[in-house]
Backbone as ProteinMPNN parsed JSONL, in Angstrom:
{"seq_chain_A": "MTTEPRTFPPRALRDVRATYVRQGGCPSFFAQVVADFEPWEQGVEFEVAVTRAVPGWSSEEVSDLHEAFGSGVREELAALGPGTTVAVAVVLRSIKVHEVDSNALAFRHSGRLAVRNALIEAYGPPPRPRRMRLSGGPAPGAGCGSGGRQAGRWW", "coords_chain_A": {"N_chain_A": [[102.912, 28.527, 64.181], [106.109, 27.88, 63.185], [109.333, 26.684, 64.009], [112.713, 26.567, 63.045], [114.995, 23.812, 63.347], [117.669, 24.091, 65.669], [121.074, 24.472, 66.782], [122.667, 24.477, 69.877], [125.509, 25.817, 71.396], [125.273, 28.365, 68.826], [127.599, 29.573, 68.15], [130.808, 30.354, 69.628], [130.404, 31.445, 72.912], [131.581, 33.732, 74.966], [132.648, 34.547, 78.279], [130.165, 34.527, 79.731], [128.091, 35.707, 82.146], [126.693, 35.066, 85.363], [124.72, 35.744, 88.127], [123.466, 34.725, 91.122], [121.415, 35.646, 93.628], [119.785, 35.599, 96.66], [118.291, 37.075, 99.227], [116.733, 36.672, 102.07], [116.419, 36.107, 104.729], [117.364, 33.358, 106.785], [118.16, 30.309, 105.252], [120.366, 32.345, 103.207], [121.313, 33.031, 99.802], [124.093, 33.016, 97.577], [125.846, 33.22, 94.594], [128.248, 33.658, 92.121], [129.274, 33.545, 88.822], [131.429, 33.027, 85.958], [131.391, 31.872, 82.717], [132.281, 30.009, 79.746], [130.654, 29.104, 76.748], [130.998, 26.777, 74.383], [130.898, 25.584, 70.995], [130.595, 22.071, 70.452], [130.843, 18.484, 70.496], [127.806, 16.543, 70.117], [125.755, 16.755, 72.964], [126.638, 17.424, 76.426], [129.534, 18.767, 77.635], [131.547, 19.333, 80.412], [133.83, 21.418, 82.047], [136.296, 22.657, 84.351], [138.042, 25.6, 84.608], [138.992, 27.087, 86.589], [141.566, 27.755, 88.714], [142.505, 28.948, 90.937], [142.662, 29.022, 94.496], [139.971, 29.268, 96.843], [139.771, 31.535, 99.341], [139.4, 30.452, 102.676], [137.833, 28.281, 102.081], [137.711, 24.804, 101.648], [139.31, 22.581, 99.283], [137.596, 20.498, 98.626], [135.06, 21.548, 99.279], [134.899, 23.642, 97.404], [135.015, 22.163, 95.077], [132.553, 20.847, 95.282], [130.851, 23.029, 94.829], [131.505, 23.605, 92.166], [130.601, 21.231, 90.94], [127.863, 21.437, 91.499], [127.202, 23.699, 90.001], [127.67, 22.671, 87.406], [125.699, 20.694, 87.396], [123.353, 22.263, 87.464], [123.612, 23.535, 84.969], [123.343, 21.332, 83.236], [120.722, 20.503, 83.894], [119.164, 22.709, 83.045], [119.743, 22.776, 80.301], [118.704, 20.314, 79.55], [116.046, 20.839, 79.711], [115.39, 22.25, 77.463], [113.509, 22.811, 74.478], [112.361, 20.323, 72.026], [113.296, 21.14, 69.547], [115.883, 22.039, 69.697], [119.199, 21.184, 69.416], [121.64, 20.129, 71.586], [124.974, 20.777, 71.776], [127.584, 21.24, 73.299], [130.408, 22.587, 75.013], [131.012, 23.482, 78.204], [132.812, 25.786, 79.971], [133.855, 26.553, 83.061], [134.966, 29.529, 84.163], [135.439, 31.371, 86.293], [134.639, 31.871, 89.769], [132.779, 33.46, 92.368], [132.394, 33.687, 95.828], [130.428, 33.914, 98.844], [131.203, 34.13, 102.213], [129.325, 33.095, 104.001], [126.806, 32.817, 102.71], [127.072, 31.355, 100.337], [126.468, 28.312, 98.699], [125.837, 24.896, 97.618], [123.277, 24.773, 96.432], [122.825, 27.431, 95.615], [124.803, 27.64, 93.654], [123.929, 25.718, 91.87], [121.578, 26.935, 90.941], [122.805, 29.158, 89.761], [124.066, 27.946, 87.624], [121.874, 27.197, 86.039], [120.897, 29.744, 85.473], [123.075, 30.803, 84.063], [122.945, 29.337, 81.677], [120.499, 30.321, 80.671], [121.217, 33.007, 80.291], [123.18, 32.657, 78.332], [121.637, 31.633, 76.253], [120.047, 33.868, 75.678], [122.041, 35.6, 74.812], [122.839, 34.234, 72.52], [120.497, 33.897, 70.915], [118.784, 36.007, 71.367], [116.258, 37.668, 73.408], [113.518, 35.714, 74.782], [110.26, 35.5, 73.207], [107.781, 37.738, 74.384], [104.813, 37.051, 76.186], [101.59, 37.92, 74.944], [99.608, 40.396, 76.414], [96.347, 40.269, 77.691], [93.913, 42.609, 77.034], [91.528, 44.321, 78.891], [88.322, 45.402, 78.121], [86.451, 48.41, 78.508], [87.517, 49.8, 80.646], [88.766, 50.481, 84.043], [87.718, 48.545, 86.917], [84.822, 49.359, 88.928], [85.542, 51.582, 91.55], [88.222, 51.135, 91.446], [89.643, 53.143, 90.423], [91.514, 56.229, 90.098], [93.036, 57.271, 93.083], [92.089, 55.271, 94.717], [94.073, 53.508, 95.124], [94.111, 50.992, 94.084], [92.947, 49.154, 95.714], [90.559, 46.75, 96.593], [87.9, 45.54, 98.373], [89.51, 45.331, 100.634], [91.877, 44.048, 99.802], [95.067, 43.794, 98.192], [95.778, 43.983, 94.836]], "CA_chain_A": [[104.241, 29.088, 64.167], [107.117, 26.83, 63.14], [110.697, 27.123, 64.224], [113.686, 25.668, 62.452], [115.883, 23.204, 64.329], [118.885, 24.867, 65.909], [122.081, 23.85, 67.64], [123.176, 25.382, 70.911], [125.475, 27.216, 70.972], [125.547, 28.535, 67.402], [128.98, 30.082, 68.074], [131.406, 30.443, 70.966], [129.879, 32.523, 73.759], [132.618, 33.925, 75.981], [132.416, 35.385, 79.466], [128.754, 34.596, 80.117], [128.045, 35.934, 83.593], [125.439, 34.773, 86.058], [124.752, 36.004, 89.566], [122.246, 34.285, 91.804], [121.393, 36.203, 94.986], [118.487, 35.606, 97.343], [118.446, 37.505, 100.614], [115.405, 36.716, 102.652], [116.486, 35.413, 106.002], [118.281, 32.211, 106.777], [119.456, 30.629, 104.639], [120.426, 33.208, 102.041], [122.047, 32.371, 98.733], [124.929, 33.85, 96.718], [126.787, 32.562, 93.684], [128.563, 34.466, 90.945], [130.111, 32.726, 87.945], [131.708, 33.409, 84.578], [131.612, 30.638, 81.974], [132.268, 30.028, 78.287], [129.85, 28.068, 76.099], [131.654, 26.583, 73.102], [130.367, 24.477, 70.199], [131.298, 20.828, 70.741], [130.093, 17.32, 70.025], [126.456, 16.506, 70.675], [125.737, 16.488, 74.398], [127.178, 18.473, 77.29], [130.848, 18.526, 78.237], [131.75, 20.364, 81.428], [135.165, 21.441, 82.649], [136.57, 23.782, 85.238], [139.329, 26.236, 84.343], [139.326, 27.855, 87.782], [142.66, 27.08, 89.407], [142.823, 29.65, 92.187], [141.976, 28.568, 95.705], [139.028, 30.223, 97.411], [140.161, 31.691, 100.747], [138.45, 30.007, 103.684], [137.079, 27.135, 101.59], [138.548, 23.654, 101.313], [139.205, 22.206, 97.876], [136.398, 19.661, 98.504], [133.893, 22.431, 99.263], [134.888, 24.346, 96.121], [134.662, 21.144, 94.081], [131.099, 20.661, 95.386], [130.216, 24.172, 94.163], [131.692, 23.398, 90.731], [129.696, 20.155, 90.535], [126.496, 21.954, 91.551], [127.06, 24.554, 88.821], [127.538, 21.774, 86.261], [124.388, 20.056, 87.493], [122.37, 23.261, 87.045], [123.755, 23.705, 83.521], [122.755, 20.154, 82.585], [119.267, 20.54, 84.109], [118.548, 23.737, 82.192], [119.868, 22.358, 78.902], [117.791, 19.191, 79.346], [114.682, 21.376, 79.648], [115.159, 22.934, 76.196], [112.538, 22.149, 73.615], [112.881, 19.304, 71.119], [113.871, 21.75, 68.35], [117.245, 22.503, 69.951], [120.215, 20.164, 69.644], [122.675, 20.626, 72.486], [126.32, 20.31, 71.452], [128.269, 22.331, 73.978], [131.401, 22.428, 76.076], [130.886, 24.593, 79.143], [134.052, 25.953, 80.723], [133.686, 27.465, 84.198], [136.173, 30.352, 84.212], [135.683, 31.942, 87.625], [133.521, 31.906, 90.709], [132.891, 34.297, 93.566], [131.59, 33.121, 96.902], [130.225, 34.65, 100.084], [131.648, 33.206, 103.271], [128.183, 32.48, 104.681], [125.623, 32.596, 101.881], [127.311, 30.51, 99.171], [126.239, 26.886, 98.938], [125.635, 24.139, 96.386], [122.008, 25.142, 95.806], [123.023, 28.711, 94.931], [125.593, 27.404, 92.447], [123.06, 24.997, 90.932], [120.741, 27.965, 90.322], [123.64, 29.999, 88.891], [124.264, 27.178, 86.394], [120.655, 27.344, 85.235], [120.854, 31.136, 85.031], [124.122, 30.984, 83.05], [122.401, 28.822, 80.413], [119.505, 31.288, 80.194], [121.937, 34.18, 79.789], [123.831, 32.263, 77.082], [120.578, 31.534, 75.235], [119.691, 35.238, 75.304], [123.153, 36.129, 74.018], [122.885, 33.542, 71.234], [119.283, 33.983, 70.107], [117.954, 37.14, 71.759], [115.308, 37.329, 74.474], [112.349, 34.96, 74.331], [109.109, 36.374, 72.945], [106.935, 38.015, 75.546], [103.412, 36.721, 75.925], [100.709, 39.075, 74.752], [98.692, 40.642, 77.529], [94.951, 40.49, 77.314], [93.403, 43.919, 77.454], [90.119, 44.33, 79.265], [87.63, 46.565, 77.564], [85.521, 49.049, 79.424], [88.197, 50.555, 81.684], [88.97, 49.826, 85.332], [86.537, 48.148, 87.69], [84.345, 50.422, 89.803], [86.271, 51.703, 92.806], [89.643, 50.879, 91.261], [90.188, 54.293, 89.703], [92.506, 57.06, 90.771], [92.794, 57.592, 94.485], [91.742, 54.116, 95.547], [95.276, 52.726, 95.356], [93.944, 49.652, 93.551], [92.396, 48.25, 96.734], [89.16, 46.39, 96.527], [87.523, 44.616, 99.44], [90.588, 45.156, 101.599], [92.988, 43.266, 99.265], [95.932, 44.425, 97.215], [95.832, 43.125, 93.642]], "C_chain_A": [[105.238, 27.94, 64.185], [108.482, 27.446, 63.381], [111.627, 26.093, 63.618], [114.529, 25.052, 63.552], [117.151, 24.049, 64.473], [119.811, 24.087, 66.836], [122.565, 24.894, 68.626], [124.542, 24.907, 71.365], [125.794, 27.329, 69.481], [126.979, 29.009, 67.137], [129.53, 30.106, 69.489], [130.848, 31.664, 71.691], [130.831, 32.653, 74.941], [132.127, 34.818, 77.114], [130.932, 35.601, 79.767], [128.707, 34.671, 81.635], [126.669, 35.581, 84.147], [125.646, 35.028, 87.542], [123.411, 35.595, 90.139], [122.337, 34.769, 93.246], [119.968, 36.159, 95.498], [118.756, 35.914, 98.806], [117.065, 37.601, 101.228], [115.36, 36.065, 104.007], [117.461, 34.264, 105.885], [117.586, 31.01, 106.178], [119.287, 31.633, 103.504], [121.328, 32.527, 101.023], [122.849, 33.385, 97.934], [125.844, 32.958, 95.894], [126.999, 33.484, 92.497], [129.569, 33.685, 90.108], [130.354, 33.431, 86.614], [132.051, 32.111, 83.856], [131.629, 30.911, 80.479], [131.399, 28.871, 77.809], [130.396, 27.933, 74.683], [130.999, 25.439, 72.33], [131.24, 23.233, 70.395], [130.526, 19.684, 70.1], [128.724, 17.323, 70.694], [126.503, 16.052, 72.131], [126.329, 17.661, 75.155], [128.501, 17.994, 77.873], [131.087, 19.661, 79.22], [133.167, 20.263, 81.962], [135.345, 22.72, 83.451], [137.957, 24.312, 84.922], [139.792, 27.064, 85.533], [140.424, 27.106, 88.532], [143.016, 27.75, 90.73], [142.031, 29.051, 93.346], [141.024, 29.676, 96.171], [139.359, 30.343, 98.891], [139.044, 31.269, 101.696], [137.623, 28.799, 103.272], [138.052, 26.005, 101.263], [138.369, 23.314, 99.833], [137.989, 21.303, 97.642], [135.133, 20.522, 98.428], [133.774, 23.16, 97.931], [134.517, 23.38, 95.003], [133.159, 20.867, 94.093], [130.343, 21.801, 94.7], [130.324, 24.033, 92.649], [130.722, 22.337, 90.213], [128.241, 20.629, 90.52], [126.227, 22.869, 90.36], [126.845, 23.689, 87.582], [126.191, 21.072, 86.231], [123.286, 21.009, 87.036], [122.402, 23.502, 85.545], [123.065, 22.55, 82.799], [121.227, 20.137, 82.718], [118.597, 21.521, 83.158], [118.63, 23.348, 80.724], [118.927, 21.2, 78.59], [116.355, 19.673, 79.189], [114.39, 22.122, 78.349], [114.201, 22.12, 75.337], [113.184, 21.173, 72.651], [113.512, 19.88, 69.853], [115.304, 22.215, 68.514], [118.152, 21.311, 70.223], [121.311, 20.775, 70.496], [123.992, 19.951, 72.118], [127.277, 21.35, 72.007], [129.337, 21.817, 74.942], [131.291, 23.674, 76.94], [132.152, 24.635, 79.983], [133.799, 26.988, 81.81], [134.994, 28.217, 84.387], [136.47, 30.923, 85.596], [134.416, 31.864, 88.461], [133.834, 32.924, 91.793], [131.941, 33.715, 94.597], [131.439, 34.128, 98.032], [130.522, 33.674, 101.203], [130.509, 32.506, 103.993], [127.109, 32.013, 103.705], [125.842, 31.747, 100.632], [127.149, 29.052, 99.559], [125.942, 26.215, 97.598], [124.342, 24.532, 95.681], [122.131, 26.465, 95.046], [123.804, 28.51, 93.635], [124.817, 26.578, 91.419], [122.167, 26.001, 90.199], [121.568, 28.859, 89.389], [123.957, 29.271, 87.587], [123.07, 27.301, 85.47], [120.575, 28.758, 84.653], [121.909, 31.408, 83.955], [123.644, 30.475, 81.692], [121.387, 29.807, 79.843], [120.173, 32.527, 79.612], [122.632, 33.869, 78.471], [122.81, 32.155, 75.956], [120.159, 32.924, 74.754], [120.791, 35.849, 74.444], [123.175, 35.511, 72.618], [121.695, 33.86, 70.346], [118.402, 35.197, 70.406], [116.957, 36.713, 72.827], [114.128, 36.534, 73.936], [111.191, 35.912, 74.062], [108.268, 36.54, 74.195], [105.508, 37.632, 75.227], [102.592, 37.998, 75.772], [99.773, 39.19, 75.938], [97.297, 40.838, 76.999], [94.515, 41.833, 77.871], [91.925, 43.774, 77.772], [89.479, 45.569, 78.67], [86.735, 47.161, 78.645], [86.188, 49.774, 80.569], [88.291, 49.804, 82.997], [87.649, 49.488, 86.024], [86.1, 49.296, 88.581], [85.124, 50.419, 91.122], [87.756, 51.476, 92.668], [90.318, 52.029, 90.536], [91.212, 55.04, 90.531], [92.092, 57.323, 92.21], [92.443, 56.387, 95.338], [92.961, 53.255, 95.839], [95.144, 51.294, 94.869], [93.354, 48.669, 94.549], [90.93, 47.996, 96.486], [88.91, 45.358, 97.619], [88.678, 44.312, 100.384], [91.778, 44.361, 101.105], [93.798, 44.112, 98.291], [96.026, 43.496, 96.015], [96.98, 43.503, 92.786]], "O_chain_A": [[105.218, 27.114, 65.098], [108.744, 28.587, 63.0], [111.361, 24.893, 63.671], [114.761, 25.685, 64.582], [117.632, 24.642, 63.506], [119.394, 23.184, 67.561], [122.837, 26.039, 68.265], [124.721, 23.732, 71.684], [126.503, 26.485, 68.933], [127.498, 28.859, 66.031], [128.786, 29.899, 70.447], [130.825, 32.769, 71.15], [130.877, 31.783, 75.811], [131.307, 35.715, 76.92], [130.5, 36.724, 80.026], [129.227, 33.794, 82.324], [125.64, 35.769, 83.498], [126.629, 34.58, 88.132], [122.359, 36.058, 89.698], [123.223, 34.357, 93.994], [119.048, 36.634, 94.832], [119.364, 35.122, 99.526], [116.312, 38.526, 100.925], [114.327, 35.516, 104.388], [118.288, 34.224, 104.973], [116.464, 30.716, 106.592], [118.211, 31.756, 102.918], [122.022, 31.563, 101.343], [122.364, 34.478, 97.641], [126.52, 32.071, 96.415], [126.044, 34.025, 91.938], [130.587, 33.219, 90.619], [129.593, 34.306, 86.202], [132.893, 31.34, 84.317], [131.073, 31.901, 80.003], [131.41, 27.79, 78.398], [130.276, 28.854, 73.875], [130.59, 24.442, 72.924], [132.463, 23.33, 70.493], [129.656, 19.906, 69.258], [128.503, 18.006, 71.694], [127.195, 15.096, 72.481], [126.502, 18.75, 74.607], [128.57, 16.949, 78.52], [130.853, 20.825, 78.895], [133.649, 19.178, 82.287], [134.647, 23.715, 83.254], [138.936, 23.567, 84.962], [140.86, 27.674, 85.492], [140.234, 25.96, 88.939], [143.744, 27.182, 91.545], [140.884, 28.633, 93.188], [141.253, 30.859, 95.921], [139.244, 29.364, 99.628], [137.893, 31.675, 101.54], [136.786, 28.338, 104.048], [139.102, 26.241, 100.665], [137.387, 23.719, 99.211], [137.405, 21.342, 96.559], [134.245, 20.261, 97.616], [132.677, 23.284, 97.386], [133.783, 23.744, 94.084], [132.556, 20.673, 93.037], [129.316, 21.57, 94.062], [129.365, 24.305, 91.926], [130.093, 22.523, 89.17], [127.477, 20.263, 89.627], [125.145, 22.823, 89.775], [125.935, 23.949, 86.794], [125.609, 20.878, 85.164], [122.385, 20.607, 86.3], [121.357, 23.657, 84.914], [122.295, 22.766, 81.863], [120.522, 19.797, 81.768], [117.582, 21.202, 82.539], [117.678, 23.569, 79.975], [118.406, 21.112, 77.478], [115.533, 18.977, 78.592], [113.267, 22.582, 78.145], [114.105, 20.9, 75.465], [114.402, 21.183, 72.471], [114.21, 19.153, 69.145], [115.891, 22.737, 67.566], [117.909, 20.528, 71.141], [121.85, 21.828, 70.156], [124.111, 18.726, 72.142], [127.73, 22.237, 71.283], [129.189, 20.776, 75.583], [131.459, 24.792, 76.453], [132.521, 23.651, 80.624], [133.557, 28.159, 81.518], [136.014, 27.62, 84.729], [137.624, 30.955, 86.022], [133.299, 31.802, 87.949], [134.994, 33.209, 92.091], [130.826, 33.305, 94.275], [132.223, 35.069, 98.157], [130.127, 32.51, 101.136], [130.708, 31.425, 104.547], [126.562, 30.922, 103.864], [124.877, 31.447, 99.928], [127.627, 28.613, 100.605], [125.812, 26.885, 96.573], [124.314, 24.616, 94.454], [121.593, 26.597, 93.946], [123.498, 29.143, 92.625], [125.034, 26.732, 90.217], [122.018, 25.926, 88.979], [121.078, 29.27, 88.337], [124.103, 29.914, 86.547], [123.225, 27.487, 84.263], [120.227, 28.94, 83.486], [121.651, 32.173, 83.026], [123.906, 31.105, 80.668], [121.417, 30.097, 78.647], [119.755, 33.039, 78.573], [122.675, 34.719, 77.582], [123.094, 32.546, 74.824], [119.943, 33.131, 73.56], [120.509, 36.536, 73.463], [123.494, 36.192, 71.644], [121.861, 34.071, 69.144], [117.376, 35.386, 69.753], [116.829, 35.524, 73.117], [113.774, 36.664, 72.764], [111.143, 37.008, 74.622], [108.072, 35.598, 74.963], [105.038, 37.863, 74.113], [102.878, 39.018, 76.399], [99.215, 38.196, 76.405], [97.092, 41.497, 75.979], [94.732, 42.138, 79.044], [91.169, 43.175, 77.008], [90.049, 46.659, 78.72], [86.323, 46.473, 79.578], [85.484, 50.33, 81.413], [87.941, 48.626, 83.069], [86.608, 50.08, 85.74], [86.924, 50.13, 88.957], [85.332, 49.367, 91.726], [88.494, 51.603, 93.646], [91.454, 51.894, 90.082], [91.709, 54.536, 91.538], [90.92, 57.568, 92.497], [92.495, 56.469, 96.565], [92.907, 52.372, 96.695], [95.98, 50.455, 95.204], [93.268, 47.475, 94.264], [90.16, 48.915, 96.206], [89.667, 44.396, 97.746], [88.816, 43.191, 100.875], [92.639, 44.014, 101.914], [93.275, 45.025, 97.652], [96.332, 42.315, 96.183], [97.194, 42.897, 91.736]]}, "name": "protein", "num_of_chains": 1, "seq": "MTTEPRTFPPRALRDVRATYVRQGGCPSFFAQVVADFEPWEQGVEFEVAVTRAVPGWSSEEVSDLHEAFGSGVREELAALGPGTTVAVAVVLRSIKVHEVDSNALAFRHSGRLAVRNALIEAYGPPPRPRRMRLSGGPAPGAGCGSGGRQAGRWW"}
């Protein structure tokens, strides 16, 4: 299977949203962003268009979140295959924070997620791997009524 070289993004992608939420105890994570991905010169250009202050957060803390988002964007774009040329300007349009659960790591993950969402918007979802089908039906004892338990384990 061959793929033709492509440039990301192929067109301006506006209002790409990404929300990263992980609630599982302390610490928890929350970051919500809206960004534009615009065709640009080769490489990654990052800018922040957010001018509103975030209540309860210092400008340094908010700047750290912006930098973490940009770092996540760059990491995800660097992981693209060799067939994709990156020529993008990423403009962070807005952020939402949680007073306790927002942190730089959450915004780094939201940057990576924003790139994935932009790729899906530009090129469609990635192909799903084919599942191998087992012939002969379910294993003995794994049929209806057993709940899928074998030897005391959940599979």
